[in-house]
Amino acid sequence: MSLKAIVKSVISGDTLVLRGRTGPQGQSPKERILHLADVVAPRMGNQTREDEPWAFESRDFLRALAVGKEISFTSTHSFPSNDDVTRDFGTAEIGGVDVASEMLKNGWAKVKESKRDPSEDDIRKRDIEAEAKAAGKGLWNSHGPQARIVHQTMPTDSQAFVSEWKGKSIDALVEQVRDGSTLRVRLLMPDGEHQIVNIALAGVRCARTSPKQGEPSEPWAEEAKFFTESRLLQRSVRVIILSLPTSTATPFQAGANSAPPPASIFIGSVLHPAGNVAEHLVAAGLARVVDWHAGMLAAGGGMERLRAAEKVAKEKRACLYANVPTASASITQSNGTANGNARVFDGTVIRVWSGDQISVVDKESGKERRLQLSSTKGPKLADPKQAYYAQEAREFLRKKLVGKHVKVTIDFIRPRDGEYEERECATIRYGGQNSNIAEQLVEKGLASVVRHRRDDEDRSSDYDKLMAAEQAAVAETRGIHSGKEQPAVKPPVNISESGARATTFVNGFKRQGKVSAVVDYVASGSRFKLFLPKDNQSLTLVLNGIRAPRTARNPSERSEPFGQEAADFATRRYMQRDVEFEVDTVDKSGGFIGTLWLKSENVAISLVKEGLASVHSFSADALSWSTQLYAAEAEAKQAQKNLWENYDEEAEKAAQAPPAEDDLGRLKPEYLDVIISDVRAENGFSFSVQILNTEGIATLEKLMRDFSLHHRVAHPAPSNFVPKAGDLVSAKFSDGSWYRARIRRASPIKKEAEVTFIDYGNQDSVSFSNIRPLDPKFRSLPGQAQDARLSFIRLVASESEYHADAVQRFRQLCEGRKLVANIDYKEGTTLHLRLIDPNDPVATQDPLACINADLLREGLASIDRKGCKYIGAYPHIMSKLQTAVAEAKRDRAGMFEFGDVEEDE
């Protein structure tokens, strides 16, 4: 009875492997071996024996004739077998043509010698053989078989073989399919030799079949093997060898690029006229994509085609992809958001944290977002072996991105894990070419690619390109893949460590003019830490000519109004930018005072223009660009920006308007009854006065009576009350009474605060236990103490031995006494006063007599020409004062005891 089957393969010119059709449930078909009766062909060789003459040509003829085609066969008898495969002797036909006769006709088989009497069929076959022999066909070729070397084992020098043939197309035959993605092929080398090699299909991996009879294979392994066998086994293909089976070398591993041992398999592509079988395997759901092969397949777009096939399989949920997880809804939502924020947005990079983390400000929302580069791992600064490359990676990102416009795509959100916070992971593109910065970083060997789990969909949208970039870096031994140990990174020298150290650098900086640097840290709106790469030095720079509000230095402190805004503005605009600076001087803590430029932008002017700093007149007036500073401040005031949000131009003009002047330019006399309420000799000499305005004093007296009654009843401070600078409070003075006060500064550690008693001007340190919030009913009356100083003169300096005598004499003449004062000048809220004792008989006769002149006459003060620039407007008073000084010198009074000690003015 004739049976039908499909020719799976050909063992030799007289033996075929047959298979049935696929079962109804997709089961792999059963196989049987058919030996053609009455003919014999040369045997193919193996690792222990060589090919018989003409064996390959004989088999190849039958292969081309029969493989993959349907065959009709009749079994004359069967042999017992040691496995489940049936072995038959019989006849076979393909398309009505007898296979044995066709082999004899073309001279690729011989009639087997038989002891039985020849039948008609035997005679026919011998006649066919005689014709082939007469024609010199096949085995009967008079020139004999072609000499050929067949290498049955893998090349001994694997690396050399791959280097020679990498990327080249070689004709081949598939000799065996071990599993869906592992083949044994015969390479038909150009020089006529045959090389048997094992090939793993590049870019994919199928489930493994069991190597032992009776043991189960991995799910879908048999289906994948059959898929490949039915299409490739003993078919002519082209093989492109791509690599040895070694994944990316471990970064920082010394000797990572040493020669590998002989390989048992190569990685390559097997191309059939119908296409790349790897792509078809993936599309059918019978293979998974191997991420680390991306580098091998990047050049020809092979990985993109595999990903497209993978997408098709996932959509169909075919075979291996039946249970593939979907992308997390919390990460990628249909409305294009990630955790409530835009998933795709444009922004500006303001900071580089490390070789794989940056901060970007969203152009639309203005929100700062700290991002991790997707699927990228930068070197760690804390690891000595990685520190050098960590700095290189950070600097690469800084130069490429800081201050630049970028396009951000959030790929996924890495959840919080122990000490690691939740982090948005993104692909960052920049420039006209939309370059992926992570890909460039990896390609330079300044980062490695994270190996994700096979089913982990949380990865970079350009993951395959990252893998290709890493393979290029490994091949060129760049950066972390070089295996070289770099010298330890030296920390920069802090030349702002102390005032003494900083002073030694001032002259050098002045000679250099503008010096290049990088902003390493922004401490506040006007205080920057700069790094000088050329000299590996760092310093603190304080902007000259302005004052920015202070920011809190720790959680217990409170920033001044707009202090945090000023710091944020400076951070976003100048952090990690390439800048230039000039030095004017240095402060006592080692901070350099000077000017900072970002290209042509003066940072101080920008801060003032934004209303985040005010002009410090004393230092600004000496600057060549002071006019621009004042213009910037006027612009900010006009726009009521930030510090000037409540600015009232008319009110300021009224407040700054000087008292009426006479024709000579001096202020018209403005006599007030005052009492000296406090005298302060620390940090320079100053005092406070109360102006004896009947209405104000009467109100204060009533308020103090009510205040005293209020505090007779214990009013404990709220449990959460912590005094802060600028607060109005009730504070207990050393006399045991409570007074209104303002906090100058507070120390939560010491639990005490420095306060100024606003109605008397005196200052004290008060424990937190003696401070209470000021009741609103006691807030309406302004503080009655007014800061003041002496007009025209200054007491002897604090380092003088006569200073204590001068302060003591002033107390005797003035403290606690009612005096008459004339306002000669107003410096902000400080009054410059000429004090007159109404009980002094000289004062009743001489209108120019005053305590100021008395102090000069006693040699306890000098004329203050530098601090009192208005002195020229009062020539008659100046004459009086000079006379008083002359008398002191004549009488050797006070500081003139041992001669004239005044500096030349």
Coordinates of C-alpha atoms in Angstrom, one line a residue, residues 685 687 788-796 806 810 813-814 824 832-835 850-871 877-878 880-882 884-885 895 902:
F685 CA 28.7 104.4 68.9
F687 CA 22.0 106.0 70.6
A788 CA 20.2 108.7 66.0
R789 CA 23.8 109.8 65.9
L790 CA 25.7 113.1 66.5
S791 CA 25.8 115.6 63.7
F792 CA 29.2 116.6 62.3
I793 CA 31.4 114.6 64.8
R794 CA 32.4 111.1 65.8
L795 CA 33.6 110.0 69.2
V796 CA 37.2 108.7 69.4
A806 CA 34.1 109.7 75.7
F810 CA 28.2 111.5 76.7
L813 CA 25.7 114.9 79.5
C814 CA 22.7 113.2 77.8
D824 CA 20.8 118.5 60.5
H832 CA 21.8 113.3 62.6
L833 CA 21.3 115.5 65.6
R834 CA 22.8 118.5 67.2
L835 CA 22.1 118.2 70.9
C850 CA 25.8 122.4 71.6
I851 CA 26.9 119.2 73.2
N852 CA 28.6 118.2 69.9
A853 CA 31.0 121.2 70.2
D854 CA 31.5 120.5 74.0
L855 CA 32.7 116.9 73.2
L856 CA 35.2 118.3 70.6
R857 CA 36.4 120.9 73.1
E858 CA 37.1 118.2 75.7
G859 CA 39.2 116.2 73.2
L860 CA 36.7 113.3 73.2
A861 CA 35.6 113.6 69.5
S862 CA 36.7 114.7 66.1
I863 CA 35.1 116.3 63.1
D864 CA 33.6 113.5 60.9
R865 CA 34.3 114.8 57.4
K866 CA 33.9 111.4 55.7
G867 CA 30.7 110.2 57.4
C868 CA 29.0 113.6 57.4
K869 CA 29.1 114.7 53.7
Y870 CA 26.6 117.5 54.4
I871 CA 29.1 119.3 56.5
I877 CA 28.7 125.6 62.4
M878 CA 31.9 124.2 60.9
K880 CA 32.4 126.9 65.6
L881 CA 33.5 123.2 65.6
Q882 CA 37.0 124.0 64.3
A884 CA 36.4 123.9 69.6
V885 CA 39.0 121.5 68.2
M895 CA 43.2 112.6 73.0
E902 CA 44.3 114.1 64.2

